[in-house]
Each structure stands twice: as C-alpha cells, then as structure tokens.
Coordinates of C-alpha atoms and ligand atoms in Angstrom, one line a residue:
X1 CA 8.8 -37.7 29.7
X2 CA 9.4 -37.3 25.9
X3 CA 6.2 -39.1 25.1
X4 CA 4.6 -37.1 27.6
X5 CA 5.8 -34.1 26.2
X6 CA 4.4 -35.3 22.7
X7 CA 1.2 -36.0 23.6
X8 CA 0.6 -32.8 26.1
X9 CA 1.6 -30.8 22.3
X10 CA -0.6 -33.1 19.9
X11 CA -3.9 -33.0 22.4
X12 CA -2.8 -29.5 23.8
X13 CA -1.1 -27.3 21.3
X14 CA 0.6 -24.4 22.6
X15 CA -0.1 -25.1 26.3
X16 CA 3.7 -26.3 26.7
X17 CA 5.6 -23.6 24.3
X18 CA 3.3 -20.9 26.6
X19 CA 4.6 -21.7 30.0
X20 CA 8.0 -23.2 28.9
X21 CA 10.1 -19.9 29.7
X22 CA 7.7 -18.5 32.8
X23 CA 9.7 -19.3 35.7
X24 CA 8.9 -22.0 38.3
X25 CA 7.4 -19.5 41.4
X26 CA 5.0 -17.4 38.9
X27 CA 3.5 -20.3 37.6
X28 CA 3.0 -21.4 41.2
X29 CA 1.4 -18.7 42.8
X30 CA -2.2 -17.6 42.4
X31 CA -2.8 -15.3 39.2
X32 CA -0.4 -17.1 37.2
X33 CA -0.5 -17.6 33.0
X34 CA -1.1 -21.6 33.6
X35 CA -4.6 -21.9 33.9
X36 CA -5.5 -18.8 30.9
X37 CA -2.5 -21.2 28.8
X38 CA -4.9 -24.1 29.4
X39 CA -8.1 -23.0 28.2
X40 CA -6.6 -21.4 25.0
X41 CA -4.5 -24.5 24.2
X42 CA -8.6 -26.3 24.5
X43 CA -7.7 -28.3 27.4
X44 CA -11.3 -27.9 29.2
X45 CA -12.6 -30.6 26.8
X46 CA -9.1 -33.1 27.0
X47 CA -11.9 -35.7 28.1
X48 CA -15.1 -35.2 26.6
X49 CA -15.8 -37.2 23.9
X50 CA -15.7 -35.9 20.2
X51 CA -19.1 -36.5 19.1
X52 CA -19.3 -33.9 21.8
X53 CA -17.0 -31.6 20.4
X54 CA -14.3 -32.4 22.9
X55 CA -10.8 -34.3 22.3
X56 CA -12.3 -37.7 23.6
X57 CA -8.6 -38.8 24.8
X58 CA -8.5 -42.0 26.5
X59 CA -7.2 -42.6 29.6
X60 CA -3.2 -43.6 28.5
X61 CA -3.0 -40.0 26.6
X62 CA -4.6 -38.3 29.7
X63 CA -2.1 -39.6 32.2
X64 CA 0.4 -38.5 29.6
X65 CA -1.1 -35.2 29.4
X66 CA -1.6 -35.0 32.8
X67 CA 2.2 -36.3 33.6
X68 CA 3.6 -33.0 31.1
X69 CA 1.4 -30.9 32.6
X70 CA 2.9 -31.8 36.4
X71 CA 6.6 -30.9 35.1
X72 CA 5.6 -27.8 33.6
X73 CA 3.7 -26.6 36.6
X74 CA 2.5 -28.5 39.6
X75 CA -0.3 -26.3 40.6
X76 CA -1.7 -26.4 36.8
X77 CA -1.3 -29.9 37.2
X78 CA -3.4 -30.4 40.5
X79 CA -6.1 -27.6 39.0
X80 CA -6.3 -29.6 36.0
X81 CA -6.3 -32.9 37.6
X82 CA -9.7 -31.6 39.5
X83 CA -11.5 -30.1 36.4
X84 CA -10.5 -33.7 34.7
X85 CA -11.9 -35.8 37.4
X86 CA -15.0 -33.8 37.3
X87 CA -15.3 -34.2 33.6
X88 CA -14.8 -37.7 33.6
X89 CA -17.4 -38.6 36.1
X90 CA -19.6 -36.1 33.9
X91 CA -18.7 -38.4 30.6
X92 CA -19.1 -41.6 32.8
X93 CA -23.0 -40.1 33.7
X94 CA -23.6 -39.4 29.5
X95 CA -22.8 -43.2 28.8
X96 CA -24.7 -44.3 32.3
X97 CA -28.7 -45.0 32.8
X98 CA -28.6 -42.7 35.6
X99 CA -28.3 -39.9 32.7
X100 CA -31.1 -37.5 33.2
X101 CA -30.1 -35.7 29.3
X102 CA -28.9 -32.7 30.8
X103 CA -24.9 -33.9 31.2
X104 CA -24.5 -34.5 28.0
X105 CA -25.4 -30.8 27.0
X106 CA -23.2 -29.6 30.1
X107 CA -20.2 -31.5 28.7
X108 CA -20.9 -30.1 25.1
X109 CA -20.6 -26.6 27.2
X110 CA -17.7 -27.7 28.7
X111 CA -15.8 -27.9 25.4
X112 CA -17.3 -25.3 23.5
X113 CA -17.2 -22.6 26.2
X114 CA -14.0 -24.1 27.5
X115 CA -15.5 -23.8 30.9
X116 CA -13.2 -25.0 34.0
X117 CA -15.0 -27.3 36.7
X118 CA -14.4 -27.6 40.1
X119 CA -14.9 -30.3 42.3
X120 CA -15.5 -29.9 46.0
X121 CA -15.6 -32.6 48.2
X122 CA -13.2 -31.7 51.1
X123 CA -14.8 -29.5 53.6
X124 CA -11.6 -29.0 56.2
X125 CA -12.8 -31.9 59.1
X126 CA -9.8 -33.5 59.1
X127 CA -10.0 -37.0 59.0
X128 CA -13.5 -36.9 57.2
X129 CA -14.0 -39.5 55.1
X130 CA -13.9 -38.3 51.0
X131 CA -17.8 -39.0 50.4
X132 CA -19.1 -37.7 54.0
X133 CA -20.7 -34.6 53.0
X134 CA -21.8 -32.3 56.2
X135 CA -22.9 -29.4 53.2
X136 CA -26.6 -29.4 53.4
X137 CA -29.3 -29.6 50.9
X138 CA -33.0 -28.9 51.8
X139 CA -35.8 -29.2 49.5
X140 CA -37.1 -26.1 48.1
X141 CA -39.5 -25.0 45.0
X142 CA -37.8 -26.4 42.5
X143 CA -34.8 -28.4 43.0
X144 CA -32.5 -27.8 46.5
X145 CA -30.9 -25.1 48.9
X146 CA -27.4 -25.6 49.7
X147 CA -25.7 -24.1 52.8
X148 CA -22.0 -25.3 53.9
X149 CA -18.4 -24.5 52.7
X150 CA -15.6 -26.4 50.7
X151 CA -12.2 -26.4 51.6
X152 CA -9.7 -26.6 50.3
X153 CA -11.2 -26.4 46.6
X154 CA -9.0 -26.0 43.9
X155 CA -9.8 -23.1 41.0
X156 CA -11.8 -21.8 43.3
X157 CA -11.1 -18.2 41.6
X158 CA -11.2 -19.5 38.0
X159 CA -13.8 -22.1 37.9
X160 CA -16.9 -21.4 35.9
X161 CA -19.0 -25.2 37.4
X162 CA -18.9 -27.0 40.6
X163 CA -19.9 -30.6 41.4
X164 CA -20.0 -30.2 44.9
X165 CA -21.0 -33.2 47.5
X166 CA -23.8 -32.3 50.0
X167 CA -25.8 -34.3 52.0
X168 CA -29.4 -34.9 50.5
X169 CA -32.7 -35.4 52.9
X170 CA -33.2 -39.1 52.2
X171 CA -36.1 -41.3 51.3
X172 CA -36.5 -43.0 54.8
X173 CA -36.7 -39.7 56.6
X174 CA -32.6 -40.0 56.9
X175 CA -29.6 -38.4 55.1
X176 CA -27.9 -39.2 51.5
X177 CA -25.2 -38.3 49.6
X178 CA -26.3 -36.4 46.7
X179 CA -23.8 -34.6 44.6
X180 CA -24.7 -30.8 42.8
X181 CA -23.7 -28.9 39.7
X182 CA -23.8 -25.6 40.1
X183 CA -22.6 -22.5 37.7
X184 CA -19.8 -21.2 39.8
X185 CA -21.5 -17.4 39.5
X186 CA -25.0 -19.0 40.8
X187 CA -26.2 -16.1 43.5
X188 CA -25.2 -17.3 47.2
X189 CA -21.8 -18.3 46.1
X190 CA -19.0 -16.2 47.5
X191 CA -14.9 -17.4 47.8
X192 CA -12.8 -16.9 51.3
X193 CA -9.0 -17.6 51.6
X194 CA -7.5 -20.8 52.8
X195 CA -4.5 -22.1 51.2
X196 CA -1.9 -20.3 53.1
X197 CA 0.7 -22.8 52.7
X198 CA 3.5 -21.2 49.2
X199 CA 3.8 -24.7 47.6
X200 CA 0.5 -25.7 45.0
X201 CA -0.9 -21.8 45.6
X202 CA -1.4 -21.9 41.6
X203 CA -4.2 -24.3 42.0
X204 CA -6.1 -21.8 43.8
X205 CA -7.4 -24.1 46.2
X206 CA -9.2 -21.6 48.7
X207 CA -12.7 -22.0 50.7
X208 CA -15.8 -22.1 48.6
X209 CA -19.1 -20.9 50.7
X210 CA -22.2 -21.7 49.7
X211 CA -25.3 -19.8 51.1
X212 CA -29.1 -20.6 49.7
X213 CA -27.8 -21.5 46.6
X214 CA -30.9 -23.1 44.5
X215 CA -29.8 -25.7 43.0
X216 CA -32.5 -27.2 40.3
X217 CA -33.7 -30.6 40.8
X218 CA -32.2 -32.0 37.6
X219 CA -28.7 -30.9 38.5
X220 CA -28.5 -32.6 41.5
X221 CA -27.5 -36.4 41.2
X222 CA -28.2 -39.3 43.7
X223 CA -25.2 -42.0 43.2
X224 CA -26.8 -45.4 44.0
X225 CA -24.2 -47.3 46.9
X226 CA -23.7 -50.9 45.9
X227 CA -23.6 -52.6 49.3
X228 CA -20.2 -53.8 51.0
X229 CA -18.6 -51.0 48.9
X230 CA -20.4 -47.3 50.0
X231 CA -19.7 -46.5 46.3
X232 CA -21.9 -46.7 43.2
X233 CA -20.5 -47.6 39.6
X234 CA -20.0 -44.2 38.9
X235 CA -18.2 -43.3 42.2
X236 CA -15.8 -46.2 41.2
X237 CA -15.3 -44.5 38.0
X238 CA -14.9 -41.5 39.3
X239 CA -12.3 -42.7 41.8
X240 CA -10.1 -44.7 39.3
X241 CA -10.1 -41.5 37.4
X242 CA -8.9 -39.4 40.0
X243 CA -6.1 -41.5 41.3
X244 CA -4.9 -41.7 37.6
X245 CA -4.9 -38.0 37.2
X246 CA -3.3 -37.1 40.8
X247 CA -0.7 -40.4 40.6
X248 CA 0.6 -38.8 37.3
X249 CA 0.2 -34.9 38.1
X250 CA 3.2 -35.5 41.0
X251 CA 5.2 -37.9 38.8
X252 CA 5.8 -34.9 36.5
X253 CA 6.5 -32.9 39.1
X254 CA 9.1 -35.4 40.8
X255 CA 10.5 -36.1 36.7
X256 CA 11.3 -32.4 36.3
X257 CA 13.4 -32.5 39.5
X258 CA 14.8 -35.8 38.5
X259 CA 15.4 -34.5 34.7
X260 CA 17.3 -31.8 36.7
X261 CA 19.6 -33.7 38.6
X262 CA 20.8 -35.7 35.3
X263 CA 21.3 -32.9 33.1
X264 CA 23.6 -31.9 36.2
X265 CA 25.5 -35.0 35.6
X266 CA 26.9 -35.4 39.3
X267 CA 27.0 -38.1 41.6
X268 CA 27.9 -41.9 40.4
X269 CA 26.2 -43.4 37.5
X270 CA 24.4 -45.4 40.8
X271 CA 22.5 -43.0 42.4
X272 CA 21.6 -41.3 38.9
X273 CA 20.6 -44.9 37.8
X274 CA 18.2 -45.1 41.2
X275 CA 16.5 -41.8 40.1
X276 CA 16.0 -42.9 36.6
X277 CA 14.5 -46.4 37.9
X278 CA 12.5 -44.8 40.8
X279 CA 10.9 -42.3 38.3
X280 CA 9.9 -45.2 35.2
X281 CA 8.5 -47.2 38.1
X282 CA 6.0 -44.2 39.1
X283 CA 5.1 -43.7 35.2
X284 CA 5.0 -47.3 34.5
X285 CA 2.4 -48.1 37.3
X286 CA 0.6 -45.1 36.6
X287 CA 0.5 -46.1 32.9
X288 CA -0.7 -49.5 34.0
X289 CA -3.6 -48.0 35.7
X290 CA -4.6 -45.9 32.2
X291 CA -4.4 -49.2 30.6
X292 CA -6.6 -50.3 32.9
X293 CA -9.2 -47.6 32.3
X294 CA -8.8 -47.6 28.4
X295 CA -9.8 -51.4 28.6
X296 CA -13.3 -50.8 30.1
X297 CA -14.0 -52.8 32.5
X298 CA -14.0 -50.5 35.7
X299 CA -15.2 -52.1 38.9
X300 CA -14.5 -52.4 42.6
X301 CA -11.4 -55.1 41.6
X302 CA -9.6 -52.0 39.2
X303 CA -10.5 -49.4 41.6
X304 CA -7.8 -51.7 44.3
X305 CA -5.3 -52.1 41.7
X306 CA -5.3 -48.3 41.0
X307 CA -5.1 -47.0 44.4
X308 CA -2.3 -50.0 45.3
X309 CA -0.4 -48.4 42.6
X310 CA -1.1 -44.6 43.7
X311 CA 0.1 -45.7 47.5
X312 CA 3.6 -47.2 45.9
X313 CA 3.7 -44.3 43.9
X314 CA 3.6 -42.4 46.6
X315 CA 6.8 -44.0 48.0
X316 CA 8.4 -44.0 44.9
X317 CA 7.9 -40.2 44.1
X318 CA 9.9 -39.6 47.8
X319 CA 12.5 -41.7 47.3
X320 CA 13.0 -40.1 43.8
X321 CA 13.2 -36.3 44.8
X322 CA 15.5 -36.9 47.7
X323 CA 17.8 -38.8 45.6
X324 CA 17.2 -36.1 43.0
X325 CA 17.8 -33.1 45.2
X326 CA 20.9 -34.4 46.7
X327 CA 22.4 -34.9 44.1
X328 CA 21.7 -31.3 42.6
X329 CA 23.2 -30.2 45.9
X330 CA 23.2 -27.6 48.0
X331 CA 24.3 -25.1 45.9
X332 CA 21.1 -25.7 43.6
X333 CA 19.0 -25.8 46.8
X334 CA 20.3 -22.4 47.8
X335 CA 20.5 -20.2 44.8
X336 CA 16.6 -21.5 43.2
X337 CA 13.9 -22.0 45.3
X338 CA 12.6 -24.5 42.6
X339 CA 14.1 -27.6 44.2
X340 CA 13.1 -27.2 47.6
X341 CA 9.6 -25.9 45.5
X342 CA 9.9 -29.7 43.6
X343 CA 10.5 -31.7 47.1
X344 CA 7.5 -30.2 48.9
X345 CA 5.6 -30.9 45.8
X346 CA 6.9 -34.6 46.0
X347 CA 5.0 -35.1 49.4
X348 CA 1.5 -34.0 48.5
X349 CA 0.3 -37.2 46.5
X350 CA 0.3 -38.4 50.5
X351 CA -2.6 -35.4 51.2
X352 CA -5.2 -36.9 48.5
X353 CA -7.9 -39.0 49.5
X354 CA -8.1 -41.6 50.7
X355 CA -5.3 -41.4 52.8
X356 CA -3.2 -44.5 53.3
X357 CA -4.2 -44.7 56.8
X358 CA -7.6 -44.5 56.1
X359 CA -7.5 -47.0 53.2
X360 CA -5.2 -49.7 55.3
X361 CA -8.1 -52.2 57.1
X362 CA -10.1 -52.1 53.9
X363 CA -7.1 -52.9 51.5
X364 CA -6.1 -55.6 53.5
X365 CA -9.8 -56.7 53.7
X366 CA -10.0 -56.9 50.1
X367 CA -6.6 -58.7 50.2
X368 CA -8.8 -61.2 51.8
X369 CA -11.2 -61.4 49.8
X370 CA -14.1 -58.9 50.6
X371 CA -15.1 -56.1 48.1
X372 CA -13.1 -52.5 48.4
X373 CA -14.6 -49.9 50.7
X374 CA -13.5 -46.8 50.4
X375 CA -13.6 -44.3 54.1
Ligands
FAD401 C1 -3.0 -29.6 46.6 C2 -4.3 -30.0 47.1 C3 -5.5 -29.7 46.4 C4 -6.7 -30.1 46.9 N1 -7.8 -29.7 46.2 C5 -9.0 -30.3 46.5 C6 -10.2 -30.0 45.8 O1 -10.2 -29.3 44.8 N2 -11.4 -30.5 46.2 C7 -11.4 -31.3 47.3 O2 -12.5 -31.8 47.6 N3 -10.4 -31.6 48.0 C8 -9.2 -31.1 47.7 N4 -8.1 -31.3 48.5 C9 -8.3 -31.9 49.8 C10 -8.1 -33.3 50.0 O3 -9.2 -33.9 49.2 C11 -8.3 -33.8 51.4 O4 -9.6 -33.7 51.8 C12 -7.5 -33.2 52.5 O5 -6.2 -33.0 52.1 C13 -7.6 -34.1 53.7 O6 -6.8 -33.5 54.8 P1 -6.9 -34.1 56.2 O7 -5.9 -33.4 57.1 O8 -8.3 -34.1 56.7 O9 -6.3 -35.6 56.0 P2 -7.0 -36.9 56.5 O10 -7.4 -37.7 55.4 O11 -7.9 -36.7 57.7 O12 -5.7 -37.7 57.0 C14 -4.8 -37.2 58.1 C15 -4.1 -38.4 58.7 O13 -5.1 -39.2 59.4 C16 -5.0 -40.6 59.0 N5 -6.4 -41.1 58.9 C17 -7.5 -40.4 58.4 N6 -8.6 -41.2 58.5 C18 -8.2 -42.3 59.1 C19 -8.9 -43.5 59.5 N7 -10.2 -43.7 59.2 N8 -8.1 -44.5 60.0 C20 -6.8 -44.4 60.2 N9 -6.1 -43.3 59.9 C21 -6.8 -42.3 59.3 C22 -4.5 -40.5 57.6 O14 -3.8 -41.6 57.2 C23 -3.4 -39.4 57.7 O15 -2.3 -39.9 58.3 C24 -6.8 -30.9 48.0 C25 -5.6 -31.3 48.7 C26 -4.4 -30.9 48.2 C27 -3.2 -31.3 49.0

C-alpha cells in the first residue's frame, strides 16, 4: 500500500492529502469532495499519453493509482475506474487504424479540460451479456438517433462524455454493436435515480436516459468482432483494462480494512499473518496483470490470464475482509459504520462483468484450447 500511496501522490498530487481527513460515509455518498479532489489533483488525463498533454502512466502505475484510490474512497475508486476504462479504450483507438482523427483531439480534451467520461454499457436486464446493447441507433441526417437507458452508470451526475454501447442497423439489413461518444449535456440526455442501495452511492451510478440524441457519424465507432471471440482488438484492450482497474479499485478497499485490523494489533500473529498474505496475493496478481499490459502484447490469451486473476481475486478480497473484520471485532463493527461499509464493498468485484457464471463454459473452453469468448 506504501508504493501505492507514492504513486497515487507523484501522478496525482494532492488528491490523497484532500480526502485523507473526510470521513469514510461523506466520501461515499453522492455529492461528496472525491470526485471535485480528482479533477483538481489532474486525474482525468492519469492515461492519456503526454504528447497529448496527459500523464501517459502505464498500466503498473495505474493499478497503483487505482489501488490508493480504492482505500481512500471506494466509490471514487469505482467512478474513476469507469472514466479510466473509457480513456484507455479511447488511447487504444489514437494508436489503432480504426482512428477516424477525431479521438485523439477528444483525449487532448480530456486532459486539458479535465473532463470525466462515463461509460455505459449495463442497461439493468439482468443477466445481459456486457456487449448486448438493446439502446437503439437509427440513421438520421448526419450521424445517428439514440433512444434507450443505462443503468446503473457511474458519474452519471458528474460526467462531462459518455461512450455508450447501442445497437447499430447493420450492413446485411441486421443489427451491430456500435459504441457512441456523446457530450454528456448533448440535448435529449436527462439522468433518473437508481442506485438505491448506501454502499458505492459516491460513484453516482444512477440511470442515464437517452431520447433522440444525434449523435454525428464520426463519433460513433463500429468495433470489428474477430470470429470465435465476439470481441475486436480493441474490445480486448478495453476489457484487460477494465479488469485491471476494477481488480485493484476493491483491493484498496479490502487493504484499508485489512491495514485496520493490524494497526489494531489483536488476534494471533496467524490470523493477522492470513490477512497480510490474502491482501499481497490480490495486489500481486493484480500487479501481474499491469505487467502484462505494460509489455504490449494484448490479445485474446492476456485477456484469460487477466480475468483468471480478477475471479481469484475475487475470492481473495472475501476471505481477507472477513478475517479482517473479525478481528477488529464487534466493538469496531458497532461504533463505525466503516467496517461493515469496507465488507459490503469487499463483495462487489463479484457484480462486474463478466460474471463468473457467465464466464465459466468459455474459461474452461479456452482451458481446452479454443479462443476466449466473452458473454
Ligand atoms: C458499483 C457498480 C458500478 C457500476 N457501474 C457501471 C457503469 O458505470 N457502467 C456500466 O455499464 N455498468 C456498471 N455496472 C453494472 C455492471 O456492469 C453489471 O451490468 C451489472 O452489475 C450486472 O448485474 P446483473 O444482476 O445483471 O448480473 P448478471 O451478470 O446477470 O449476473 C447475475 C447472476 O447470474 C449469473 N449469470 C449471468 N449470465 C449467466 C450465464 N450466461 N450463464 C450462467 N450464469 C450466468 C451470474 O454468474 C450471476 O451469478 C456497475 C456495477 C456496480 C456493482
């Protein structure tokens, strides 16, 4: 956690002195001084590169980033985590063939304007796969219209762009995924509660509905599937990114309970040992992944390793905040709400796409020998 702490100051300074004294529930309910903290510490351009006036942090220094930024505040840490994966699939476009030589001036934006970006995907069908898009785009003078709503969508209330998945009239008279930027005050664009549940209500994660909203032709992109895989290069990118950045946001989260629990100094040296060991094993697989993605070579192969690590993460982080919690005990659970805040929190890596469940036949597939799909 130190060298997390280090890099969140060096790539972020100010963003951790800011919120360091602002108690646990403000900085977890809606409104709070996280996400202002955030822009003003520059952390809107963490990941664009520095020719394009950005910070251009690899991948290691992001999870570290990211990692700080999930012990100082969960829901900045999800919030963040979205605007990250939205700017990396943005950076991913600048370097790709499929560039159309807008994205490079939108990431520019991004930095300068330190503008927060949204990504919408989830539309509230439960069990919906992540890249099944029932928002609608129709052609129109111009570029698209796009009817449908987003849910749950985190900085709904603060974001200034949305990359938004819809479902695009295709070439053969069917339907393909297409996925739009839009300018978050674009006309058409209105903002409905949904997150009613008190744990992550910092990230703002509310319904986004979208009515008629024109969306030029150039901001709309067409990912190109590679076969066996329903994802394109960019998707896999985009994917690797995302695990990264969610993996590490609820490691921090689980450290600070576990951090806790051995300043406390109770229990045997045992159980504080297992928390220590169940904690490094979440950063150093999560680490391992950002290695992955500073080396460059991201395909369908990396995008397995990353989400195998993100599942056993997902153990670990449980196993870590129950040990953690009880050995805080039950006078700490009753007199803060932050550890029974910090063990919710320790569940929700399990509510990110693509759910284990989902994800079981295809991992074992590739086990096998076939290419990754992800459902
Ligand atoms: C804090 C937070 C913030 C979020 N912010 C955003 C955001 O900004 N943008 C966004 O797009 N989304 C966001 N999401 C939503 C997220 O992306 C998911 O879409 C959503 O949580 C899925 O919920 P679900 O109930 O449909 O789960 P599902 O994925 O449907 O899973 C429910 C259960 O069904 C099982 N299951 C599902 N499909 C299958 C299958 N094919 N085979 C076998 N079992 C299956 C799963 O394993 C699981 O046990 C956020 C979620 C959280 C927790």
């Amino acid at each position: 956690m130190d060298r997390a702490r280090e890099a969140c100051e060096e790539l972020l300074p100010g963003l951790a002195p800011a919120l360091a004294d602002v108690p646990l529930p403000e900085l977890e309910s809606p409104g709070g001084p996280g996400l202002d903290a955030f822009r003003k510490s520059g952390g809107p351009g963490l990941l664009v590169p520095a020719a394009y006036g950005g910070a251009g942090a690899g991948a290691l220094r992001v999870a570290r980033v990211t990692r700080a930024i999930g012990a100082l505040s969960p829901s900045l840490g999800v919030a963040t985590a979205m605007h990250n994966f939205s700017v990396a699939s943005l950076v991913a476009l600048v370097a790709s063939a499929d560039a159309s030589g807008l994205e490079w001036m939108l990431i520019e934006g991004i930095a300068r304007d330190r503008l927060l970006v949204a990504s919408a995907f989830a539309e509230g069908r439960a069990g919906a796969g992540t890249l099944d898009a029932a928002v609608s785009a129709r052609a129109a003078e111009g570029g698209y219209l796009v009817n449908g709503s987003k849910k749950p969508c985190s900085l709904s209330r603060s974001m200034n762009l949305i990359t938004a998945s819809v479902s695009l009239p295709g070439a053969d008279g069917g339907r393909e995924l297409g996925v739009a930027l839009v300018p978050a005050d674009s006309p058409g664009i209105t903002r409905r509660p949904f997150w009613n549940a008190p744990f992550l209500a910092g990230a703002e994660s509310d319904e986004v509905v979208l009515e008629d909203v024109l969306v030029p032709e150039e901001l709309m992109l067409r990912p190109q599937v590679e076969l066996g895989t329903g994802l394109d290069t960019l998707q896999t990118v985009g994917f690797v990114w995302f695990e990264l950045l969610v993996s590490s946001v609820y490691t921090g989260a689980v450290a600070r309970l576990a951090e806790s629990a051995l300043d406390a100094g109770r229990g045997s040296a045992t159980d504080r040992a297992a928390v220590v060991t169940s904690v490094e094993a979440a950063i150093a697989l999560t680490e391992n992944a950002a290695r992955i993605v500073d080396e460059g070579q991201v395909g369908n192969d990396e995008l397995a390793t990353v989400l195998t690590a993100r599942y056993a993460v997902q153990e670990l982080l449980v196993t870590a905040a129950d040990r953690a919690a009880e050995l805080l005990g039950g006078l700490a659970f009753a007199t803060s709400v932050d550890t029974g805040h910090l063990l919710a929190v320790s569940r929700a890596l399990a509510f990110h796409p693509p759910s284990r469940g989902a994800m079981a036949d295809s991992l074992l597939e590739h086990h096998a020998g076939a290419p990754l799909r992800v459902v």
